[in-house]
Amino acid sequence: MLPVKRIEIIANYVELGKILQGLEKTGIEGCTVIRDVAGTSTRDDGKHDLAMTMLDNVYIIAFCQPEKIAIASEVIRNILNKYGGSCFISDAMELRTTKCVS
Amino acid sequence: MLPVKRIEIIANYVELGKILQGLEKTGIEGCTVIRDVAGTSTRDDGKHDLAMTMLDNVYIIAFCQPEKIAIASEVIRNILNKYGGSCFISDAMELRTTKCVS
Amino acid sequence: MLPVKRIEIIANYVELGKILQGLEKTGIEGCTVIRDVAGTSTRDDGKHDLAMTMLDNVYIIAFCQPEKIAIASEVIRNILNKYGGSCFISDAMELRTTKCVS
Amino acid sequence: MDVSLILSNILNPPVLAFFLGMLAVFLKSDLEIPPPLPKLFSLYLLFAIGFKGGVELVKSGVSQDVVLTLLAAVFMSIIVPIYSFFILRVKLDAYNAAAIASTYGSISAVTFITAGSFLTQLGISFDGFMVAALALMESPAIIIGLILVNLFAVKQEKSEFVWKEVLHEATLNSSVYLLVGSLVMGLLTGESGWEKLKPFTQDMFYGVLTFFLLDMGLVAAKRIKDLQKTGLFLISFAILIPIVNAVIGLSIAKFIGLQRGDTLLFSVLCASASYIAVPAAMRITVPEANPSLYVSTALAVTFPFNIIIGIPLYFYVINLFWV
Amino acid sequence: MDVSLILSNILNPPVLAFFLGMLAVFLKSDLEIPPPLPKLFSLYLLFAIGFKGGVELVKSGVSQDVVLTLLAAVFMSIIVPIYSFFILRVKLDAYNAAAIASTYGSISAVTFITAGSFLTQLGISFDGFMVAALALMESPAIIIGLILVNLFAVKQEKSEFVWKEVLHEATLNSSVYLLVGSLVMGLLTGESGWEKLKPFTQDMFYGVLTFFLLDMGLVAAKRIKDLQKTGLFLISFAILIPIVNAVIGLSIAKFIGLQRGDTLLFSVLCASASYIAVPAAMRITVPEANPSLYVSTALAVTFPFNIIIGIPLYFYVINLFWV
Amino acid sequence: MDVSLILSNILNPPVLAFFLGMLAVFLKSDLEIPPPLPKLFSLYLLFAIGFKGGVELVKSGVSQDVVLTLLAAVFMSIIVPIYSFFILRVKLDAYNAAAIASTYGSISAVTFITAGSFLTQLGISFDGFMVAALALMESPAIIIGLILVNLFAVKQEKSEFVWKEVLHEATLNSSVYLLVGSLVMGLLTGESGWEKLKPFTQDMFYGVLTFFLLDMGLVAAKRIKDLQKTGLFLISFAILIPIVNAVIGLSIAKFIGLQRGDTLLFSVLCASASYIAVPAAMRITVPEANPSLYVSTALAVTFPFNIIIGIPLYFYVINLFWV
Ligand SMILES: Nc1ncnc2c1ncn2[C@@H]1O[C@H](COP(=O)(O)O)[C@@H](O)[C@H]1O
Ligand SMILES: Nc1ncnc2c1ncn2[C@@H]1O[C@H](COP(=O)(O)O)[C@@H](O)[C@H]1O
Ligand SMILES: Nc1ncnc2c1ncn2[C@@H]1O[C@H](COP(=O)(O)O)[C@@H](O)[C@H]1O
Ligand code: NA
Ligand code: NA
Ligand code: NA
């Protein structure tokens, strides 16, 4: 088993494309996208986001090698600072199968 | 990057309102809700829950400051003890953007 | 609060049945399934998976006792080696309610 | 009993679709109606029958028949859970007995709708106010269930809070709300609204019902495995009590002088059990009860029984009475 | 003003469904149209009106009326955000003023569709080219909003990149794209395509609109709480500016000689505000603006106002003019 | 070749919607049909053609034509993957060759349906039993694929387990199951069931097909990028083999004396390639094969080719033969 980092990003649907591009640019090629998640946030406007079924959020999960975190954070921070959204990073282990993140 | 706690709650759709209220009461204002998740559980009745498309579960993820965990656990435990559902807590780091959980 | 392991598996929808059976065989009875997640992967074919709405992935989350990880990894690895898909393992704490994973 | 009645019920696209769904599970086919589409279908069906009921109510007006039927409806949904409770207490604890009793006191809208399409096929008419009876019969059983628990089970918690919550759930859950709401919409817009919505609410109805019953077949079949734990007592209860309720129902209908079509619908309301609204409420009212008992019996036994055998059976008995 | 006009607007299944949705939120019922179904309904409605517009345009041909109407449409969607901006600057900063101004310069397709069904109910015809006007009026306001921000707000970032992105969003967002695409499909297939799609795009239309407005009622009511933070100034703006825009719109329509039905639709286009396309674009154009201001005013004030009072009101005024 | 045939195929709402979907991807519009709606549409289309086929089969009865057609269908779905395999082995390894061969031996229901709507537009009839041929042609190619792998590739695993699983997948996957199930429903309910479901399964058909092809356009266009890795050999194969298969198909149809409409459908069945059922089975049968090869060729080359050029082309050739 191999240590990896889990990057979780929650952002508005309209930013999905930009975030996926950002991840790819930093060499993070695997990721999973959950659509139509609802949410509330501490930001002023998000308090009733559950109401906006038309502009739902997406939840993006990407596992990557720990070395890539530094540069990935930079790229993601730039995108989220501009358009809003949250990002959290944590530790995990990858179960090695025939194909792995590294 | 700032250490935070990830709270994951899986519960029946009918309890969503109560859980969101509970979280808000303890000062946890940001959270993300994934609807229509299916599940099995060790409890007697849950074994074939995948069959019940009408009473699907929700998956709630909230990242919060570590200090809030103690009181939040209390509140969530009370709700889940009464209505069922599971809650798991783990560590994560928040990527600081213009708006953060703390 | 009790230490548990979080197992996250992302695989194609057609393998869901086999993975659930595999988990059950190793004594992991609780799990949550999120359907219709999209994804890209480093494997050749997955690059444009976002396009294949008909063969979407599932995201399976199971929290289990740490002792079960060894045997569970074995079983999951066998399935994923054959059919593809990724698996990640991390640490969490369970909030003890009336019913718990152990 | 007349086999041709059962056949004419079964050789019906919606009922055949129900079989097709069950068979898919038994053969382990991966057929599924992906969520949230079953929810959409059920919203559609509730809206369509509510709206049609409202439109017809505005045409017929509120006669004595209407008032008597609604009173009978409330009466049955109060009395059924009470006697069911005492029957169930023979083998079960108070929590589970109360939960199952509530389930059988309430109704299943899909069973009602299938009975309606059975009548349509035979060319027998029924009245719009039966939809009002349907709406009225969903909730009282939930409240009776709560009373039963408070009377016969030892509860430590303060029940005031629960009362408020259960009352809210009983009267404002989405299916009651949509049914009543669309009935009122039908009342307000009448014939002119009907004309415009007809291609949607009337012409699509049969097809959507077919797809919905396909999904119900899948769901019911998956629940059948749960019946192992349920035991023979509950399975017999789940087949016999609908017949008992239907017979009481049709006697009352005969007594208050309903026409044949309405009588079948009233019997079916009495005979059917809820597998959505009540289970949701019971998780709040009696978390001590085991959902696999009350959901599985209603969904995997009573629902298929009514859909396949119950409806033609009750109608056969009605025809005996009416001659 | 004629009360019967308001009533004949309200006693309409779609508008009643809007009320039903709002009421569900106020009564805390758990009614919901689960995602992504509202998206499907909105795709359907856009496709249906686009296709019908195209088919009718091919029948009528491109007359002088068409050209004048389209010019007027572009003119209004440029001029409305400009004067709105200066009105809003009285109380708001440049970012928020620009975002709200754009919102009101653009249009709400559902308001347009509801006005169309209001006309159909009264038996008043309107032309296919109004759909082209609808499509044309979505985007210019977004571009004007970007210009306003660049002129009147201090932005540190290089705006070239934003320009490209905003232009793309403005012209190729899914609702403009589908509307224009289905209009072209209508143009190309004409009467023969219409015959085949009619049961789907025409007969279902009213029912889907009813369900969609049910969802809009839920969404609008949930947004109403946001209005506390919005302040009286913005709420008054959200009611008064549509009236102003509608009156300007109908004057122009009178001037270029449109018929009554088209005039109502044109006024409604001017009066309505966007709550989907523009908010999505504004998150890119002016991330500094607070979305709860521009979404809530458009969705929780202006949209219900237009649906319930605005449409019959504008029509009443038009009738005064036309006599 | 007659250009008007191609035009009358293209100027058809479903085919235009396919273009609209592809164009949306090329222009980077954010148009999408959110999941799980495409799944609903495909369930609907399968149900509708299966049910209609069953109803018509009960009217026509099982003649010699029917038996011969079904035999020819099975024959083609066995023979096509075998000769395709040897052609593909020229450039590819045994795993990928077997997977792609299976893909082309099986069929695409949507291509069949589009051909049906092409015939309807031209006013040419076809028979209900063609749907039975469609159902029969889905699975054999999967089994042939498994045999080819076992004969020509070195597999270390015990294949017994795989055999059982692949047979299950081949015969009970949801599309075959629903198609056969609805065909049987049509057989059992006949004309009376048809009357009731007609507004749903017939009148909506064209509209749902239009929306489904809109989504297929999006999906196919997104796959086009994959073709870079695919190489010229496979792309040529994906265009030429359908033509070869269609010609063999129409010769057989001529030989057994089918009428014109049925001949086109039979050719299209032979010419089309599966992009759902077979890829799902191939992940189990030959995990060693690269899905981007067999999915992309079937979806991004052969499917659009058949929809746009293939159908009118085959029909043109048929008309030459039939004169
Ligand atoms: N603390 C949090 N925990 C979980 N999800 C969050 C949290 N904060 C924000 N979110 C999600 O991120 C979305 C965007 O938040 P924001 O960028 O603050 O508007 C919200 O709608 C939530 O779905
Ligand atoms: N160990 C677990 N890991 C992941 N999900 C679980 C686990 N246990 C329960 N769940 C989820 O929680 C839901 C409710 O469980 P319960 O409260 O036990 O009925 C189940 O349907 C599952 O979706
Ligand atoms: N590094 C990763 N992080 C998150 N999800 C991944 C990752 N790699 C693969 N996935 C998901 O797993 C699916 C199957 O991947 P694969 O088995 O590589 O074809 C992909 O479509 C993604 O949804
Ligand atoms: Na009952
Ligand atoms: Na406007
Ligand atoms: Na073929």
JSON list of N, CA and C and ligand atoms in Angstrom, two decimals, chain B residues 10-12 37-43 45-46 49 57 83-86 88, chain C residues 28-33 61-64 94 99 101, chain D residues 283, ligand 2:
[
{"chain": "B", "resi": 10, "resn": "ILE", "atom": "N", "xyz": [-24.21, 9.45, 7.44]},
{"chain": "B", "resi": 10, "resn": "ILE", "atom": "CA", "xyz": [-25.09, 8.79, 6.47]},
{"chain": "B", "resi": 10, "resn": "ILE", "atom": "C", "xyz": [-26.39, 8.49, 7.19]},
{"chain": "B", "resi": 11, "resn": "ALA", "atom": "N", "xyz": [-27.47, 9.00, 6.67]},
{"chain": "B", "resi": 11, "resn": "ALA", "atom": "CA", "xyz": [-28.74, 8.83, 7.38]},
{"chain": "B", "resi": 11, "resn": "ALA", "atom": "C", "xyz": [-29.87, 8.79, 6.38]},
{"chain": "B", "resi": 12, "resn": "ASN", "atom": "N", "xyz": [-31.03, 8.45, 6.86]},
{"chain": "B", "resi": 12, "resn": "ASN", "atom": "CA", "xyz": [-32.17, 8.39, 5.97]},
{"chain": "B", "resi": 12, "resn": "ASN", "atom": "C", "xyz": [-32.60, 9.80, 5.56]},
{"chain": "B", "resi": 37, "resn": "VAL", "atom": "N", "xyz": [-28.11, 8.25, -2.09]},
{"chain": "B", "resi": 37, "resn": "VAL", "atom": "CA", "xyz": [-27.10, 7.21, -1.97]},
{"chain": "B", "resi": 37, "resn": "VAL", "atom": "C", "xyz": [-27.79, 5.95, -1.45]},
{"chain": "B", "resi": 38, "resn": "ALA", "atom": "N", "xyz": [-27.31, 4.82, -1.90]},
{"chain": "B", "resi": 38, "resn": "ALA", "atom": "CA", "xyz": [-27.90, 3.56, -1.46]},
{"chain": "B", "resi": 38, "resn": "ALA", "atom": "C", "xyz": [-26.99, 2.98, -0.41]},
{"chain": "B", "resi": 39, "resn": "GLY", "atom": "N", "xyz": [-27.45, 2.02, 0.36]},
{"chain": "B", "resi": 39, "resn": "GLY", "atom": "CA", "xyz": [-26.56, 1.47, 1.37]},
{"chain": "B", "resi": 39, "resn": "GLY", "atom": "C", "xyz": [-27.05, 0.20, 1.99]},
{"chain": "B", "resi": 40, "resn": "THR", "atom": "N", "xyz": [-26.13, -0.50, 2.57]},
{"chain": "B", "resi": 40, "resn": "THR", "atom": "CA", "xyz": [-26.48, -1.63, 3.41]},
{"chain": "B", "resi": 40, "resn": "THR", "atom": "C", "xyz": [-25.87, -1.34, 4.77]},
{"chain": "B", "resi": 41, "resn": "SER", "atom": "N", "xyz": [-26.45, -1.91, 5.82]},
{"chain": "B", "resi": 41, "resn": "SER", "atom": "CA", "xyz": [-25.86, -1.66, 7.12]},
{"chain": "B", "resi": 41, "resn": "SER", "atom": "C", "xyz": [-25.97, -2.92, 7.95]},
{"chain": "B", "resi": 42, "resn": "THR", "atom": "N", "xyz": [-25.32, -2.91, 9.10]},
{"chain": "B", "resi": 42, "resn": "THR", "atom": "CA", "xyz": [-25.32, -4.09, 9.95]},
{"chain": "B", "resi": 42, "resn": "THR", "atom": "C", "xyz": [-26.62, -4.20, 10.74]},
{"chain": "B", "resi": 43, "resn": "ARG", "atom": "N", "xyz": [-27.36, -3.13, 10.82]},
{"chain": "B", "resi": 43, "resn": "ARG", "atom": "CA", "xyz": [-28.63, -3.18, 11.49]},
{"chain": "B", "resi": 43, "resn": "ARG", "atom": "C", "xyz": [-29.56, -4.13, 10.74]},
{"chain": "B", "resi": 45, "resn": "ASP", "atom": "N", "xyz": [-32.54, -4.11, 9.58]},
{"chain": "B", "resi": 45, "resn": "ASP", "atom": "CA", "xyz": [-33.41, -3.72, 8.48]},
{"chain": "B", "resi": 45, "resn": "ASP", "atom": "C", "xyz": [-32.67, -3.23, 7.25]},
{"chain": "B", "resi": 46, "resn": "GLY", "atom": "N", "xyz": [-31.41, -2.87, 7.44]},
{"chain": "B", "resi": 46, "resn": "GLY", "atom": "CA", "xyz": [-30.75, -2.15, 6.35]},
{"chain": "B", "resi": 46, "resn": "GLY", "atom": "C", "xyz": [-30.22, -3.08, 5.28]},
{"chain": "B", "resi": 49, "resn": "ASP", "atom": "N", "xyz": [-31.37, -2.41, 1.79]},
{"chain": "B", "resi": 49, "resn": "ASP", "atom": "CA", "xyz": [-31.76, -1.03, 1.54]},
{"chain": "B", "resi": 49, "resn": "ASP", "atom": "C", "xyz": [-31.61, -0.62, 0.08]},
{"chain": "B", "resi": 57, "resn": "ASN", "atom": "N", "xyz": [-31.00, 7.10, 1.24]},
{"chain": "B", "resi": 57, "resn": "ASN", "atom": "CA", "xyz": [-30.18, 7.78, 2.23]},
{"chain": "B", "resi": 57, "resn": "ASN", "atom": "C", "xyz": [-29.58, 9.06, 1.69]},
{"chain": "B", "resi": 83, "resn": "TYR", "atom": "N", "xyz": [-32.94, 8.16, 15.57]},
{"chain": "B", "resi": 83, "resn": "TYR", "atom": "CA", "xyz": [-33.49, 7.83, 14.26]},
{"chain": "B", "resi": 83, "resn": "TYR", "atom": "C", "xyz": [-32.64, 6.89, 13.42]},
{"chain": "B", "resi": 84, "resn": "GLY", "atom": "N", "xyz": [-31.48, 6.49, 13.92]},
{"chain": "B", "resi": 84, "resn": "GLY", "atom": "CA", "xyz": [-30.60, 5.64, 13.12]},
{"chain": "B", "resi": 84, "resn": "GLY", "atom": "C", "xyz": [-29.70, 6.47, 12.22]},
{"chain": "B", "resi": 85, "resn": "GLY", "atom": "N", "xyz": [-28.70, 5.82, 11.63]},
{"chain": "B", "resi": 85, "resn": "GLY", "atom": "CA", "xyz": [-27.73, 6.51, 10.80]},
{"chain": "B", "resi": 85, "resn": "GLY", "atom": "C", "xyz": [-26.35, 6.39, 11.41]},
{"chain": "B", "resi": 86, "resn": "SER", "atom": "N", "xyz": [-25.32, 6.65, 10.60]},
{"chain": "B", "resi": 86, "resn": "SER", "atom": "CA", "xyz": [-23.95, 6.47, 11.07]},
{"chain": "B", "resi": 86, "resn": "SER", "atom": "C", "xyz": [-23.19, 7.79, 10.95]},
{"chain": "B", "resi": 88, "resn": "PHE", "atom": "N", "xyz": [-19.02, 9.34, 11.05]},
{"chain": "B", "resi": 88, "resn": "PHE", "atom": "CA", "xyz": [-17.60, 9.06, 11.15]},
{"chain": "B", "resi": 88, "resn": "PHE", "atom": "C", "xyz": [-16.84, 10.39, 11.09]},
{"chain": "C", "resi": 28, "resn": "ILE", "atom": "N", "xyz": [-17.65, -7.32, 5.94]},
{"chain": "C", "resi": 28, "resn": "ILE", "atom": "CA", "xyz": [-17.94, -5.88, 5.97]},
{"chain": "C", "resi": 28, "resn": "ILE", "atom": "C", "xyz": [-19.37, -5.71, 5.49]},
{"chain": "C", "resi": 29, "resn": "GLU", "atom": "N", "xyz": [-20.24, -5.42, 6.41]},
{"chain": "C", "resi": 29, "resn": "GLU", "atom": "CA", "xyz": [-21.65, -5.44, 6.06]},
{"chain": "C", "resi": 29, "resn": "GLU", "atom": "C", "xyz": [-22.23, -4.06, 5.79]},
{"chain": "C", "resi": 30, "resn": "GLY", "atom": "N", "xyz": [-21.64, -3.03, 6.37]},
{"chain": "C", "resi": 30, "resn": "GLY", "atom": "CA", "xyz": [-22.17, -1.69, 6.14]},
{"chain": "C", "resi": 30, "resn": "GLY", "atom": "C", "xyz": [-21.43, -1.03, 4.99]},
{"chain": "C", "resi": 31, "resn": "CYS", "atom": "N", "xyz": [-22.15, -0.43, 4.08]},
{"chain": "C", "resi": 31, "resn": "CYS", "atom": "CA", "xyz": [-21.48, 0.36, 3.08]},
{"chain": "C", "resi": 31, "resn": "CYS", "atom": "C", "xyz": [-22.47, 1.30, 2.41]},
{"chain": "C", "resi": 32, "resn": "THR", "atom": "N", "xyz": [-21.94, 2.29, 1.74]},
{"chain": "C", "resi": 32, "resn": "THR", "atom": "CA", "xyz": [-22.77, 3.29, 1.09]},
{"chain": "C", "resi": 32, "resn": "THR", "atom": "C", "xyz": [-22.34, 3.39, -0.35]},
{"chain": "C", "resi": 33, "resn": "VAL", "atom": "N", "xyz": [-23.30, 3.49, -1.26]},
{"chain": "C", "resi": 33, "resn": "VAL", "atom": "CA", "xyz": [-22.99, 3.50, -2.68]},
{"chain": "C", "resi": 33, "resn": "VAL", "atom": "C", "xyz": [-23.51, 4.79, -3.30]},
{"chain": "C", "resi": 61, "resn": "ILE", "atom": "N", "xyz": [-18.29, 3.49, -0.38]},
{"chain": "C", "resi": 61, "resn": "ILE", "atom": "CA", "xyz": [-17.59, 3.84, 0.85]},
{"chain": "C", "resi": 61, "resn": "ILE", "atom": "C", "xyz": [-18.00, 2.84, 1.93]},
{"chain": "C", "resi": 62, "resn": "ALA", "atom": "N", "xyz": [-17.02, 2.22, 2.56]},
{"chain": "C", "resi": 62, "resn": "ALA", "atom": "CA", "xyz": [-17.33, 1.30, 3.64]},
{"chain": "C", "resi": 62, "resn": "ALA", "atom": "C", "xyz": [-16.41, 1.58, 4.81]},
{"chain": "C", "resi": 63, "resn": "PHE", "atom": "N", "xyz": [-16.99, 1.76, 5.97]},
{"chain": "C", "resi": 63, "resn": "PHE", "atom": "CA", "xyz": [-16.18, 1.91, 7.18]},
{"chain": "C", "resi": 63, "resn": "PHE", "atom": "C", "xyz": [-16.15, 0.56, 7.87]},
{"chain": "C", "resi": 64, "resn": "CYS", "atom": "N", "xyz": [-14.96, 0.12, 8.28]},
{"chain": "C", "resi": 64, "resn": "CYS", "atom": "CA", "xyz": [-14.88, -1.19, 8.93]},
{"chain": "C", "resi": 64, "resn": "CYS", "atom": "C", "xyz": [-13.83, -1.19, 10.03]},
{"chain": "C", "resi": 94, "resn": "GLU", "atom": "N", "xyz": [-15.24, 6.36, 14.51]},
{"chain": "C", "resi": 94, "resn": "GLU", "atom": "CA", "xyz": [-16.69, 6.23, 14.46]},
{"chain": "C", "resi": 94, "resn": "GLU", "atom": "C", "xyz": [-17.30, 6.86, 15.70]},
{"chain": "C", "resi": 99, "resn": "LYS", "atom": "N", "xyz": [-25.95, 1.63, 17.27]},
{"chain": "C", "resi": 99, "resn": "LYS", "atom": "CA", "xyz": [-25.45, 0.54, 16.43]},
{"chain": "C", "resi": 99, "resn": "LYS", "atom": "C", "xyz": [-24.11, 0.96, 15.84]},
{"chain": "C", "resi": 101, "resn": "VAL", "atom": "N", "xyz": [-20.13, -0.22, 13.79]},
{"chain": "C", "resi": 101, "resn": "VAL", "atom": "CA", "xyz": [-19.55, -1.18, 12.86]},
{"chain": "C", "resi": 101, "resn": "VAL", "atom": "C", "xyz": [-18.94, -2.38, 13.57]},
{"chain": "D", "resi": 283, "resn": "ARG", "atom": "N", "xyz": [-40.54, 5.72, 11.45]},
{"chain": "D", "resi": 283, "resn": "ARG", "atom": "CA", "xyz": [-39.16, 5.89, 11.91]},
{"chain": "D", "resi": 283, "resn": "ARG", "atom": "C", "xyz": [-39.08, 6.95, 12.98]},
{"chain": "G", "resi": 2, "resn": "LIG", "atom": "N1", "xyz": [-19.97, 0.75, 8.09]},
{"chain": "G", "resi": 2, "resn": "LIG", "atom": "C1", "xyz": [-20.57, 1.54, 7.21]},
{"chain": "G", "resi": 2, "resn": "LIG", "atom": "N2", "xyz": [-19.86, 2.08, 6.19]},
{"chain": "G", "resi": 2, "resn": "LIG", "atom": "C2", "xyz": [-20.46, 2.88, 5.29]},
{"chain": "G", "resi": 2, "resn": "LIG", "atom": "N3", "xyz": [-21.76, 3.19, 5.33]},
{"chain": "G", "resi": 2, "resn": "LIG", "atom": "C3", "xyz": [-22.51, 2.68, 6.33]},
{"chain": "G", "resi": 2, "resn": "LIG", "atom": "C4", "xyz": [-21.97, 1.83, 7.31]},
{"chain": "G", "resi": 2, "resn": "LIG", "atom": "N4", "xyz": [-22.96, 1.47, 8.16]},
{"chain": "G", "resi": 2, "resn": "LIG", "atom": "C5", "xyz": [-24.06, 2.07, 7.73]},
{"chain": "G", "resi": 2, "resn": "LIG", "atom": "N5", "xyz": [-23.82, 2.80, 6.62]},
{"chain": "G", "resi": 2, "resn": "LIG", "atom": "C6", "xyz": [-24.78, 3.61, 5.86]},
{"chain": "G", "resi": 2, "resn": "LIG", "atom": "O1", "xyz": [-25.70, 4.17, 6.78]},
{"chain": "G", "resi": 2, "resn": "LIG", "atom": "C7", "xyz": [-27.04, 3.84, 6.41]},
{"chain": "G", "resi": 2, "resn": "LIG", "atom": "C8", "xyz": [-27.91, 3.75, 7.63]},
{"chain": "G", "resi": 2, "resn": "LIG", "atom": "O2", "xyz": [-27.43, 2.73, 8.45]},
{"chain": "G", "resi": 2, "resn": "LIG", "atom": "P1", "xyz": [-28.20, 2.32, 9.75]},
{"chain": "G", "resi": 2, "resn": "LIG", "atom": "O3", "xyz": [-28.30, 3.54, 10.56]},
{"chain": "G", "resi": 2, "resn": "LIG", "atom": "O4", "xyz": [-27.35, 1.25, 10.34]},
{"chain": "G", "resi": 2, "resn": "LIG", "atom": "O5", "xyz": [-29.57, 1.83, 9.28]},
{"chain": "G", "resi": 2, "resn": "LIG", "atom": "C9", "xyz": [-26.89, 2.56, 5.61]},
{"chain": "G", "resi": 2, "resn": "LIG", "atom": "O6", "xyz": [-27.95, 2.38, 4.72]},
{"chain": "G", "resi": 2, "resn": "LIG", "atom": "C10", "xyz": [-25.58, 2.79, 4.89]},
{"chain": "G", "resi": 2, "resn": "LIG", "atom": "O7", "xyz": [-25.79, 3.61, 3.71]}
]
